[in-house]
mmCIF file of C-alpha atoms and ligand atoms in Angstrom:
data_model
loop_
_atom_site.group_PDB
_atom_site.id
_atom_site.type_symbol
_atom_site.label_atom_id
_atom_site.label_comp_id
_atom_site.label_asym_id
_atom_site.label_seq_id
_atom_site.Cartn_x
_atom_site.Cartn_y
_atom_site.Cartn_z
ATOM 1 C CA UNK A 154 -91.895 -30.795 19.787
ATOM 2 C CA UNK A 155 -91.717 -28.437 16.116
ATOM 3 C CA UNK A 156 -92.997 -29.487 13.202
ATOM 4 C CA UNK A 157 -88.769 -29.116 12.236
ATOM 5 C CA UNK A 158 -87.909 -32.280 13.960
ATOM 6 C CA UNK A 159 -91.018 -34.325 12.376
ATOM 7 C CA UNK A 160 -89.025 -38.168 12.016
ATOM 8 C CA UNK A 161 -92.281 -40.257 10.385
ATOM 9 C CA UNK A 162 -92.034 -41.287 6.434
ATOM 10 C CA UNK A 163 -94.787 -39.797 4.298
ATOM 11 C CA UNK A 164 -93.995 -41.865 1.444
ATOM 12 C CA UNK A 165 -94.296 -45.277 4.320
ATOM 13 C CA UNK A 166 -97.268 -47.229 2.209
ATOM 14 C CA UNK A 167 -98.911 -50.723 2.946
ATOM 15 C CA UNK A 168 -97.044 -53.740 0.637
ATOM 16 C CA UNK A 169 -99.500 -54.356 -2.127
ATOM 17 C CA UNK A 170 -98.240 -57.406 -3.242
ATOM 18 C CA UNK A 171 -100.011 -60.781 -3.114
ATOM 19 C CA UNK A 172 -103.122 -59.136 -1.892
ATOM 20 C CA UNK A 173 -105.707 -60.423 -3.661
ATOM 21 C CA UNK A 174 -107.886 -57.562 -4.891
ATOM 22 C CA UNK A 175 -110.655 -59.406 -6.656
ATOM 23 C CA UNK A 176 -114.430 -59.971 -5.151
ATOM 24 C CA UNK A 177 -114.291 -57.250 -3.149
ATOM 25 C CA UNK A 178 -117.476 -56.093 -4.385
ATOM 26 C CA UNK A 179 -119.081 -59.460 -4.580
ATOM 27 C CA UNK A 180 -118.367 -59.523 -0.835
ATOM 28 C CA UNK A 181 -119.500 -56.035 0.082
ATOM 29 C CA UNK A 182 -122.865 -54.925 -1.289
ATOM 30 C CA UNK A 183 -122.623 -52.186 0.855
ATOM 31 C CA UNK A 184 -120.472 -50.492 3.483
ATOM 32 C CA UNK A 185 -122.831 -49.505 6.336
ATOM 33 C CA UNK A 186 -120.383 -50.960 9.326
ATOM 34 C CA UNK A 187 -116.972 -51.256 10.368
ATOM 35 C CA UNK A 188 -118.395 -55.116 11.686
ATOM 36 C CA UNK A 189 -118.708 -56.240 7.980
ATOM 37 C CA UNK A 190 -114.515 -56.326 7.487
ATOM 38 C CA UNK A 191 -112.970 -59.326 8.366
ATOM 39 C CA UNK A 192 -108.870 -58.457 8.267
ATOM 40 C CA UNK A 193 -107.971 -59.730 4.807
ATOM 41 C CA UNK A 194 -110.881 -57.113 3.921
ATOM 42 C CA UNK A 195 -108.792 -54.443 5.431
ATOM 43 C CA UNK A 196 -105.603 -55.437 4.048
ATOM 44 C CA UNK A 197 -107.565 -54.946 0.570
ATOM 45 C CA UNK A 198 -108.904 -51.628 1.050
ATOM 46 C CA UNK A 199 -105.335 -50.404 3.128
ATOM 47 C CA UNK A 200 -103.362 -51.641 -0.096
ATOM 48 C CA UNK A 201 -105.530 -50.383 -2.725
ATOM 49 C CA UNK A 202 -105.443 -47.190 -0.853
ATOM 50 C CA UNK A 203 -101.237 -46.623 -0.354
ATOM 51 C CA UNK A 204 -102.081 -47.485 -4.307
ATOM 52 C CA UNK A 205 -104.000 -44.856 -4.881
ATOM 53 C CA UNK A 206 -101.402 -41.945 -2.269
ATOM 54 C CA UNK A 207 -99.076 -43.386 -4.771
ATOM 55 C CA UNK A 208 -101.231 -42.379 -7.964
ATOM 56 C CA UNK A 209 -102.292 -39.044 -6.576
ATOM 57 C CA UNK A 210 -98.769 -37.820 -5.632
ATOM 58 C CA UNK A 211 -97.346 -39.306 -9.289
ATOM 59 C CA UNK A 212 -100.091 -38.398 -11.842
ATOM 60 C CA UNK A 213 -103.221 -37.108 -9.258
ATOM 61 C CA UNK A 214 -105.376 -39.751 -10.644
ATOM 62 C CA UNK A 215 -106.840 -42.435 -13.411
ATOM 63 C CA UNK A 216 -109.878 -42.765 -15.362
ATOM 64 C CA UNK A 217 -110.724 -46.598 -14.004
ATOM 65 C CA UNK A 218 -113.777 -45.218 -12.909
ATOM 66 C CA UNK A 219 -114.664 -43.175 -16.353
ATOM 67 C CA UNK A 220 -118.633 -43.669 -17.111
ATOM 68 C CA UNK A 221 -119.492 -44.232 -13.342
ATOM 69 C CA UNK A 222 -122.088 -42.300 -11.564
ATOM 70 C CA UNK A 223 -121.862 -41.391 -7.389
ATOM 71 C CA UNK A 224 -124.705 -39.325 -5.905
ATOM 72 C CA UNK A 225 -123.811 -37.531 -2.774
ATOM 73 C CA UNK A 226 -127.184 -37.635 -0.352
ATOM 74 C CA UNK A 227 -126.191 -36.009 2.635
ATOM 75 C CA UNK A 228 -128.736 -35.092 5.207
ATOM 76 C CA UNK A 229 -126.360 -33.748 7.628
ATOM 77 C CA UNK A 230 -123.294 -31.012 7.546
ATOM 78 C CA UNK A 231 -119.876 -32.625 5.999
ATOM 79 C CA UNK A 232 -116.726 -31.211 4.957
ATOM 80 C CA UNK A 233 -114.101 -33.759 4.893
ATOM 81 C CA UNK A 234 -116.579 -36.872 4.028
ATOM 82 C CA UNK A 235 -118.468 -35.076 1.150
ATOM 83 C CA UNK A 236 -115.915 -33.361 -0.742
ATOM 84 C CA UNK A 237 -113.198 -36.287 -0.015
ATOM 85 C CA UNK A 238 -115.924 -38.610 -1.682
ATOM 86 C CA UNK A 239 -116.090 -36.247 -4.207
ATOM 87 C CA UNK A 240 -112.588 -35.412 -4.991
ATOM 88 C CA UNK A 241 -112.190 -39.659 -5.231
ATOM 89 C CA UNK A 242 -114.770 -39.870 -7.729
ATOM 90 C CA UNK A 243 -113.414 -37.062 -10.091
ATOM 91 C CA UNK A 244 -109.473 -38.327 -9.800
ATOM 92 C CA UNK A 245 -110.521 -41.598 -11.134
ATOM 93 C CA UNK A 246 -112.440 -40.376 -14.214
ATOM 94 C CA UNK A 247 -116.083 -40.926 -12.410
ATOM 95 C CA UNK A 248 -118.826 -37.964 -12.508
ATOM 96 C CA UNK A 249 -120.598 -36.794 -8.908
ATOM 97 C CA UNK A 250 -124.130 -35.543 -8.750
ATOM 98 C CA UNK A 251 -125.567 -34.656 -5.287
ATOM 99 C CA UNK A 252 -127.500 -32.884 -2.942
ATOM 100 C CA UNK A 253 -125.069 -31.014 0.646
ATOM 101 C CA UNK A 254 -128.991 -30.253 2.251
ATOM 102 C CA UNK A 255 -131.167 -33.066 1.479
ATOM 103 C CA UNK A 256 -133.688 -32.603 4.188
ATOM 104 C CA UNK A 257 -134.081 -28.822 2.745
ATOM 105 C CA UNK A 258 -132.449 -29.582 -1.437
ATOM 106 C CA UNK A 259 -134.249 -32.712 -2.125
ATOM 107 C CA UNK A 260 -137.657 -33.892 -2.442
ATOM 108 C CA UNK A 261 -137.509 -34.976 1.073
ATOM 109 C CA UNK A 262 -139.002 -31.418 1.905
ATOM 110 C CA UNK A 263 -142.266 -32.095 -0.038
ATOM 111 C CA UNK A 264 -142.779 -35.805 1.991
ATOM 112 C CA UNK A 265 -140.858 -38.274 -0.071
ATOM 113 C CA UNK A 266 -139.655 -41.302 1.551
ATOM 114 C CA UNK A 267 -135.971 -42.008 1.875
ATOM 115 C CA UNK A 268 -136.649 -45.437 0.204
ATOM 116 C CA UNK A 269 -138.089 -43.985 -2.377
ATOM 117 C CA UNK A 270 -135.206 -40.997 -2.730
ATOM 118 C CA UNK A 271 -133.103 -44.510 -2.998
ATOM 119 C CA UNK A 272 -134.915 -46.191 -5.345
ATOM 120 C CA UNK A 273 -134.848 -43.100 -7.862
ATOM 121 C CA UNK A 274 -131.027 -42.398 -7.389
ATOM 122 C CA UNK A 275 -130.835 -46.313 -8.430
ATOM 123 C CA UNK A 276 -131.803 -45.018 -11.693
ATOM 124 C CA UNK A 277 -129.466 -41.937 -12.040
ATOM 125 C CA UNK A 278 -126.117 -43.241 -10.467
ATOM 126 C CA UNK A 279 -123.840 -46.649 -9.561
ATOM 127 C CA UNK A 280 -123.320 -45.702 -6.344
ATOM 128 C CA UNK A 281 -124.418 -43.313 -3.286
ATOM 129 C CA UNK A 282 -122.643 -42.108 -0.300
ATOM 130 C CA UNK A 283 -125.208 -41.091 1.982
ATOM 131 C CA UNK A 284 -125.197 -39.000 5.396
ATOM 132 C CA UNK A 285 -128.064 -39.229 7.707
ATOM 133 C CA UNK A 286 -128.949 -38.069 11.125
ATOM 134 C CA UNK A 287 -130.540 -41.221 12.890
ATOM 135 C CA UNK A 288 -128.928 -44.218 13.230
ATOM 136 C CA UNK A 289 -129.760 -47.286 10.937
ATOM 137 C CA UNK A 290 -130.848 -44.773 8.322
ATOM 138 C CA UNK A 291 -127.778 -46.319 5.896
ATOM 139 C CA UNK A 292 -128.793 -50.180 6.800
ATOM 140 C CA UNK A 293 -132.346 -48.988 5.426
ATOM 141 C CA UNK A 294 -130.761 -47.244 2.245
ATOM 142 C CA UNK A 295 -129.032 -50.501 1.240
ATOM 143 C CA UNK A 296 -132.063 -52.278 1.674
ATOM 144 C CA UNK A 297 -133.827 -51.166 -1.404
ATOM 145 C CA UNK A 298 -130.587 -50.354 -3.318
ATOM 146 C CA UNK A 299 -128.990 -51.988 -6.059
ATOM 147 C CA UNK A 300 -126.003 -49.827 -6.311
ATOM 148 C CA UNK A 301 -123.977 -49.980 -3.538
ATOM 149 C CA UNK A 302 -124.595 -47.422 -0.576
ATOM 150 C CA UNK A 303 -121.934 -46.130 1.644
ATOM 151 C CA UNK A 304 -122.199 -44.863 5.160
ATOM 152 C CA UNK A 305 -120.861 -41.512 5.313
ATOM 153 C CA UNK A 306 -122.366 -41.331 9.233
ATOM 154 C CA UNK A 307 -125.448 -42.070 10.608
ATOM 155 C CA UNK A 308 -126.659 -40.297 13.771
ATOM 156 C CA UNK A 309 -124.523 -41.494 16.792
ATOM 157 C CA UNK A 310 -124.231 -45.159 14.868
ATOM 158 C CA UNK A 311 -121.210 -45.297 12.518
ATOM 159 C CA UNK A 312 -118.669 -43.922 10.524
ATOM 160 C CA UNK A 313 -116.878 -46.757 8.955
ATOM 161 C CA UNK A 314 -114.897 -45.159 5.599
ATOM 162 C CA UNK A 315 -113.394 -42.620 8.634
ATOM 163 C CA UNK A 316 -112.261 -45.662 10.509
ATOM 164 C CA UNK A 317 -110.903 -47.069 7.347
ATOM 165 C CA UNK A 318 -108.796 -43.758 6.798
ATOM 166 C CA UNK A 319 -107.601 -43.477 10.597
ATOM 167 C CA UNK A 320 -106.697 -47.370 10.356
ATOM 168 C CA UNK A 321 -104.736 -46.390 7.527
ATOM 169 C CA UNK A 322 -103.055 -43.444 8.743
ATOM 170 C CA UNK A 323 -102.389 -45.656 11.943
ATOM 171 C CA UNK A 324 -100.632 -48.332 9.552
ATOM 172 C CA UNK A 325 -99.295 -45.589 7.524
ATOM 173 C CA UNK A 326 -97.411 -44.172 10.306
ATOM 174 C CA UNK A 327 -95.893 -47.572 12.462
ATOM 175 C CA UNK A 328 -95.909 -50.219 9.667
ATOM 176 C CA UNK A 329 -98.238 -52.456 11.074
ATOM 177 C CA UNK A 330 -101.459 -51.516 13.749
ATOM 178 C CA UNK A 331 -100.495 -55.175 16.177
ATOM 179 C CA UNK A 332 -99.534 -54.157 20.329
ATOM 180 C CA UNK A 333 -100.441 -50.362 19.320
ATOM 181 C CA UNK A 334 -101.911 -48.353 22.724
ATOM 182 C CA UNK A 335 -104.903 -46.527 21.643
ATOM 183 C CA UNK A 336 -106.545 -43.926 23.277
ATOM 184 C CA UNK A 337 -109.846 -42.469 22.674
ATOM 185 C CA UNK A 338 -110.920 -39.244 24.224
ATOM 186 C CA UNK A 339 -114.181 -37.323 24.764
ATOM 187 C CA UNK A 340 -117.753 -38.159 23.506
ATOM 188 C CA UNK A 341 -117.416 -41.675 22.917
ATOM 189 C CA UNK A 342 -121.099 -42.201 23.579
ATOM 190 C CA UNK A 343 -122.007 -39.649 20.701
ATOM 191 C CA UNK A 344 -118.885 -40.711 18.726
ATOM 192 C CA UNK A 345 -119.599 -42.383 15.980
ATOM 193 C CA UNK A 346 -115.709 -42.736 14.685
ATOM 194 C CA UNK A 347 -114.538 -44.237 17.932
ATOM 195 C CA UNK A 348 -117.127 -46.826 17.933
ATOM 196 C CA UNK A 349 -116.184 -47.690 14.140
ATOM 197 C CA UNK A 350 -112.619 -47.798 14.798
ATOM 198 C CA UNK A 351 -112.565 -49.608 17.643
ATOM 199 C CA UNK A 352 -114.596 -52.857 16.090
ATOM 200 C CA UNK A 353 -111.708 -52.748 13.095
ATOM 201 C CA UNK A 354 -108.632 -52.448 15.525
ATOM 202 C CA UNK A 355 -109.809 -56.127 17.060
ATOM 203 C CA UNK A 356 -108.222 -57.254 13.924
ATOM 204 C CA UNK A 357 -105.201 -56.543 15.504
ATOM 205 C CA UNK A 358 -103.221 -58.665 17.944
ATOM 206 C CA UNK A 359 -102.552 -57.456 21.013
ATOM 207 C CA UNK A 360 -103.865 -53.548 20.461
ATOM 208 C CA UNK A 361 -105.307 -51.841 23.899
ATOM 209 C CA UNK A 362 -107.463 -49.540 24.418
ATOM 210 C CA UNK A 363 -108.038 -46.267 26.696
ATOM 211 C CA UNK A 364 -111.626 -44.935 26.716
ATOM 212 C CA UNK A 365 -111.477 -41.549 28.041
ATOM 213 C CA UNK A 366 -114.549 -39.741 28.899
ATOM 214 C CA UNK A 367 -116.629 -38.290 31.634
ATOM 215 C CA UNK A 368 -119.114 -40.655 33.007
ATOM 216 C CA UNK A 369 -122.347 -38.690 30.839
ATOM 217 C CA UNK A 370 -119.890 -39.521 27.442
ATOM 218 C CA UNK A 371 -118.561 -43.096 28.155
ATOM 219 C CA UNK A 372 -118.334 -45.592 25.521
ATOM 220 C CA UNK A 373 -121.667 -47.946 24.987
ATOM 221 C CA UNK A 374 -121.572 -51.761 26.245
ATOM 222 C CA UNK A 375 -121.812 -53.141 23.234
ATOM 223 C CA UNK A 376 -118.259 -52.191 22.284
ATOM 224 C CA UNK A 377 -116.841 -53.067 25.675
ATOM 225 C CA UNK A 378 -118.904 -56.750 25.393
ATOM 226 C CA UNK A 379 -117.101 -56.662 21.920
ATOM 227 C CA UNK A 380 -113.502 -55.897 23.117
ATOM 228 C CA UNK A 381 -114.226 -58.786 26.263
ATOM 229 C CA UNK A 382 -115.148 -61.299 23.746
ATOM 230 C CA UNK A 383 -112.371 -60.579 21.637
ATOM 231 C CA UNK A 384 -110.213 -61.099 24.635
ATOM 232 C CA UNK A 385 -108.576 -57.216 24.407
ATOM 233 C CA UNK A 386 -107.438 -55.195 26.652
ATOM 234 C CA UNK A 387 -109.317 -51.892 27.958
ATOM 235 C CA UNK A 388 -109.458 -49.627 30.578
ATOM 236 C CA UNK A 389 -111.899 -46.213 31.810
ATOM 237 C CA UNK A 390 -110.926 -42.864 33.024
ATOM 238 C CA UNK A 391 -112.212 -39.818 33.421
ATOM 239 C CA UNK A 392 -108.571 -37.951 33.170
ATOM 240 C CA UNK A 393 -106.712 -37.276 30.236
ATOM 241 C CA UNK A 394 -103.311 -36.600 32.055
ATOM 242 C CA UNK A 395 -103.796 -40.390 33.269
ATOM 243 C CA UNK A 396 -103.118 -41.898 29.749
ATOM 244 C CA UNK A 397 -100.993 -39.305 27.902
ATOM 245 C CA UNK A 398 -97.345 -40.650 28.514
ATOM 246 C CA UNK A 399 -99.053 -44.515 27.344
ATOM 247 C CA UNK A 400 -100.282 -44.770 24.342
ATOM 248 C CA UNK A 401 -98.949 -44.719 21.005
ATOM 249 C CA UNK A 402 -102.240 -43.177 19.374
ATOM 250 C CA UNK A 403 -104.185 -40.145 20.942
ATOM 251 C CA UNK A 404 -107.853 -39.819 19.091
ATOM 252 C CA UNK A 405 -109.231 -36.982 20.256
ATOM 253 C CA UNK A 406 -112.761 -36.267 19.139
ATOM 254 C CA UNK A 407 -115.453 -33.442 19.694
ATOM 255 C CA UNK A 408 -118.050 -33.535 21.837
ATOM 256 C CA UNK A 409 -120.938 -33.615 19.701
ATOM 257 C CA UNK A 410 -123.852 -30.547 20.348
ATOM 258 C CA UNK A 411 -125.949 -32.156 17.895
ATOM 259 C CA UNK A 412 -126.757 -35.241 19.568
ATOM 260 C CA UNK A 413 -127.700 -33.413 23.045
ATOM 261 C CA UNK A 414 -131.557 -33.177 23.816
ATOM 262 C CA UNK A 415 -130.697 -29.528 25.281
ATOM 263 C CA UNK A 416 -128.209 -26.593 25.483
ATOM 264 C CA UNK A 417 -127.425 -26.759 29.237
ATOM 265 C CA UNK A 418 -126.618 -30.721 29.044
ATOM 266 C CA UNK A 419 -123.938 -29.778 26.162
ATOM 267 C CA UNK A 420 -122.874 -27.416 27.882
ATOM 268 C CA UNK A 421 -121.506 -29.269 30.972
ATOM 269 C CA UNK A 422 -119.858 -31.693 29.054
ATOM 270 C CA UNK A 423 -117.926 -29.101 26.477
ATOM 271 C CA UNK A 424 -114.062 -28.165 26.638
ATOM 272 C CA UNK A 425 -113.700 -30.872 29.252
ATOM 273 C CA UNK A 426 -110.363 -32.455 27.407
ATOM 274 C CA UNK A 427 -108.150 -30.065 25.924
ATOM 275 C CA UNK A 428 -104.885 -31.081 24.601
ATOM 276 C CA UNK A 429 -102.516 -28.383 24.236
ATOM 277 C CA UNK A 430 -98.997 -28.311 24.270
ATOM 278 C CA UNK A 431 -97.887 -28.075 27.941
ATOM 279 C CA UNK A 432 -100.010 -31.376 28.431
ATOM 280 C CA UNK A 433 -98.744 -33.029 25.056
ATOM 281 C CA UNK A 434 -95.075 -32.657 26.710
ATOM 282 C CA UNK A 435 -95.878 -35.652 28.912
ATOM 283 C CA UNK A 436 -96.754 -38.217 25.413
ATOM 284 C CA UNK A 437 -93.866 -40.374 24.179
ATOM 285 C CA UNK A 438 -91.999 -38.934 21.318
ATOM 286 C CA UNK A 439 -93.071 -41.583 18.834
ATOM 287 C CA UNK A 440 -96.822 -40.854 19.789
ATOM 288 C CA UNK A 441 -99.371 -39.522 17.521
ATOM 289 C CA UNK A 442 -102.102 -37.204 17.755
ATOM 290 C CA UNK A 443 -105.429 -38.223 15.881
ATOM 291 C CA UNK A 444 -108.644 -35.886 15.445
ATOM 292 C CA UNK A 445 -111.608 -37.008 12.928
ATOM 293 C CA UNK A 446 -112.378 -33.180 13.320
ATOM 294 C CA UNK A 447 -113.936 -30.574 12.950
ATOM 295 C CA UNK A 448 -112.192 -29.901 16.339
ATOM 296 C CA UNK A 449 -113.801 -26.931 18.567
ATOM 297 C CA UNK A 450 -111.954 -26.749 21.524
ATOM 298 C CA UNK A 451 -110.139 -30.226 21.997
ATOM 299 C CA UNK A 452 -106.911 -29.161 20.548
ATOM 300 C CA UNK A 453 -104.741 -26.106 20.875
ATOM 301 C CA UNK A 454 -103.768 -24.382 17.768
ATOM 302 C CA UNK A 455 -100.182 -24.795 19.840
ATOM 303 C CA UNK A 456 -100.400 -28.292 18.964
ATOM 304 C CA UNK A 457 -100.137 -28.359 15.511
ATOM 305 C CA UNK A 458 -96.566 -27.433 15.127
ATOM 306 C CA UNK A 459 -95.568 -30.611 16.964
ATOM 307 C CA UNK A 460 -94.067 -33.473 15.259
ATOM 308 C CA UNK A 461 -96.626 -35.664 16.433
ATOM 309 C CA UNK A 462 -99.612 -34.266 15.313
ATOM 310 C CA UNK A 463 -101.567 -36.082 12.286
ATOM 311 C CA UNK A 464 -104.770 -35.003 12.067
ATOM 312 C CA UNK A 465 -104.791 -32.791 8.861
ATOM 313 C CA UNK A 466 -102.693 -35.863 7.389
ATOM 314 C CA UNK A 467 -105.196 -38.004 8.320
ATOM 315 C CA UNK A 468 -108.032 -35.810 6.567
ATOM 316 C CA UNK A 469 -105.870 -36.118 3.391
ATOM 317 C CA UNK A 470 -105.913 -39.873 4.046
ATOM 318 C CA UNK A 471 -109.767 -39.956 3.790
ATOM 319 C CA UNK A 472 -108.822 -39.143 -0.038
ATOM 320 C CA UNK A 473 -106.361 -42.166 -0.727
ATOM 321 C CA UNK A 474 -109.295 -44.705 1.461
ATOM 322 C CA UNK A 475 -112.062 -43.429 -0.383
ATOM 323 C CA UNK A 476 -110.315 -43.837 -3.809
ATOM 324 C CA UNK A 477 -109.547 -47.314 -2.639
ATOM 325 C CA UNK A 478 -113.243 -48.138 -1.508
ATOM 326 C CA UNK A 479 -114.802 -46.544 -4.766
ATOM 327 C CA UNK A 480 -112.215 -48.250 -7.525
ATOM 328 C CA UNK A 481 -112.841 -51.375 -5.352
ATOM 329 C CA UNK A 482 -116.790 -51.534 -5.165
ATOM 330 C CA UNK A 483 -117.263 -50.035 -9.106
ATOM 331 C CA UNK A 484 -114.479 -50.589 -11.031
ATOM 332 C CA UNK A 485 -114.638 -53.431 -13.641
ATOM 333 C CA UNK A 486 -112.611 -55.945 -12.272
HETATM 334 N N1 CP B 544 -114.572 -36.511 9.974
HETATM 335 C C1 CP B 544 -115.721 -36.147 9.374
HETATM 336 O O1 CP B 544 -116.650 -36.954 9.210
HETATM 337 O O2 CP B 544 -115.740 -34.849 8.953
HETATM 338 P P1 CP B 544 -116.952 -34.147 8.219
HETATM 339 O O3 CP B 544 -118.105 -34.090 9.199
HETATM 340 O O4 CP B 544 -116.452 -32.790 7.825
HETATM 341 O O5 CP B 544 -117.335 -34.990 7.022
#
């Protein structure tokens, strides 16, 4: 499928109207985990967010955040996160200070604390978006903060302004995110956008979901208790072909070197799900194809001429969210 016969509608945006926009940041300190959004949360951030695609392709921006502070603290490598943060912060009239190395840039290297690298930022900024390696590192962050602290990923825990973007490039696309077939392939153990995504899309009636992963990589218990409590569907495999002519959404996602104690371990489990365009053939032609990235090996550079294929749309998306999340928790209301 080319890129020629793409059918989707770019300008598609979530209905803002009677969403109530107000105490959003009287009910979110902080935004450490996907579990702290109830749905009318989401329909907040997923309006003020086609808002905001609207005010970036009309006039790239606003100055509702002029006078406002964010300090970048990121402890681990970013692209997309970090400079989408960023980018947010400067098209709405904010300032951004920040550190891309902070175990090597910041005082971190001579023995400070991270509550104590919190507690100083408190005085220089009115919000941080922080990146850490270990899990729970955020959840401690907030807990000496008074300006709100975002999760930009921590360790193998969370990633929930990601799984606010791929929600919204999910609603984006369809309309609406209800009886959607998800499937989410490769390191779901290590992966911390699947496990973020997945505790949103129980907002949504009737959604099922495909976990597909070698045994080493399979999704953690606590999201499958999660989806059996909710009373959704799910099922496991270890082969990609099984699921690819199902489901409406294919995530793909890297498998994660980082998070392996050693070479040879990583090494087993890379390049075992490729998608490229042979196996893509067999996925319905309203499908789409979903990648938090950086990709390695997962998809074939044949793949992104076809129609179906979102992910660099769904980078740009992490713009529109993150203006949403940032006018939401700082502007004056
Ligand atoms: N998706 C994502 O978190 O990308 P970065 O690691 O580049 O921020």
């Amino acid at each position: 499928m080319k890129k020629a016969s793409k059918g989707h509608d770019q300008s598609r945006s979530v209905p803002c109207s009677r969403i109530d926009f107000s105490g959003f940041s009287k009910r979110f300190s902080h935004i450490i985990s996907a579990s702290q959004f109830e749905r009318v949360d989401l329909d907040v951030v997923l309006s003020k967010a086609a808002e905001m695609e609207k005010l970036v392709k009309t006039s790239g921006g606003s100055s509702i955040l002029k006078g406002k502070v964010m300090a970048t603290l990121f402890y681990e490598a970013s692209t997309r996160t970090r400079l989408s943060f960023e980018s947010s912060m400067l098209r709405l009239g904010g300032c951004v200070v920040g550190t891309e190395n902070a175990r090597e840039f910041s005082s971190v290297s001579k023995g400070e604390t991270l509550q104590d690298t919190i507690r100083i930022l408190n005085g220089y900024c009115d919000v941080i978006v922080m990146r850490h390696d270990e899990k729970g590192a955020a959840r401690t962050a907030a807990g000496v903060s008074r300006v709100p602290v975002l999760n930009a990923g921590d360790g193998p825990g969370e990633h929930p302004t990601q799984a606010l973007l791929d929600l919204y490039t999910i609603k984006r696309e369809f309309g609406e995110v209800e009886g959607k077939k998800v499937a989410f392939v490769g390191d779901l153990k290590n992966g911390r956008t699947v496990r973020s995504l997945a505790q949103l899309l129980v907002h949504f009636k009737g959604v099922e979901l495909f976990f597909v992963a070698p045994k080493a990589l399979a999704m953690k218990d606590d999201i499958k208790d999660l989806l059996k409590r909710k009373g959704f569907k799910y099922s496991e495999t270890e082969k990609l072909e099984d699921v690819l002519p199902l489901v409406d959404v294919l995530y793909m996602t890297r498998v994660q070197k980082e998070r392996f104690a050693s070479e040879k371990e990583y090494l087993a489990c890379k390049g075992v799900y490729v998608l490229d365009a042979k196996k893509a053939a067999s996925m319905k032609a309203s499908a789409i194809i979903m990648h938090p990235l950086p990709r390695i090996d997962e998809i074939a550079p044949d793949v992104d001429e076809d129609s179906r294929a979102r992910y660099f749309e769904q980078a740009q998306c992490g713009l529109f969210v993150r203006m949403s999340l940032l006018s939401l928790l700082i502007a004056k209301e």
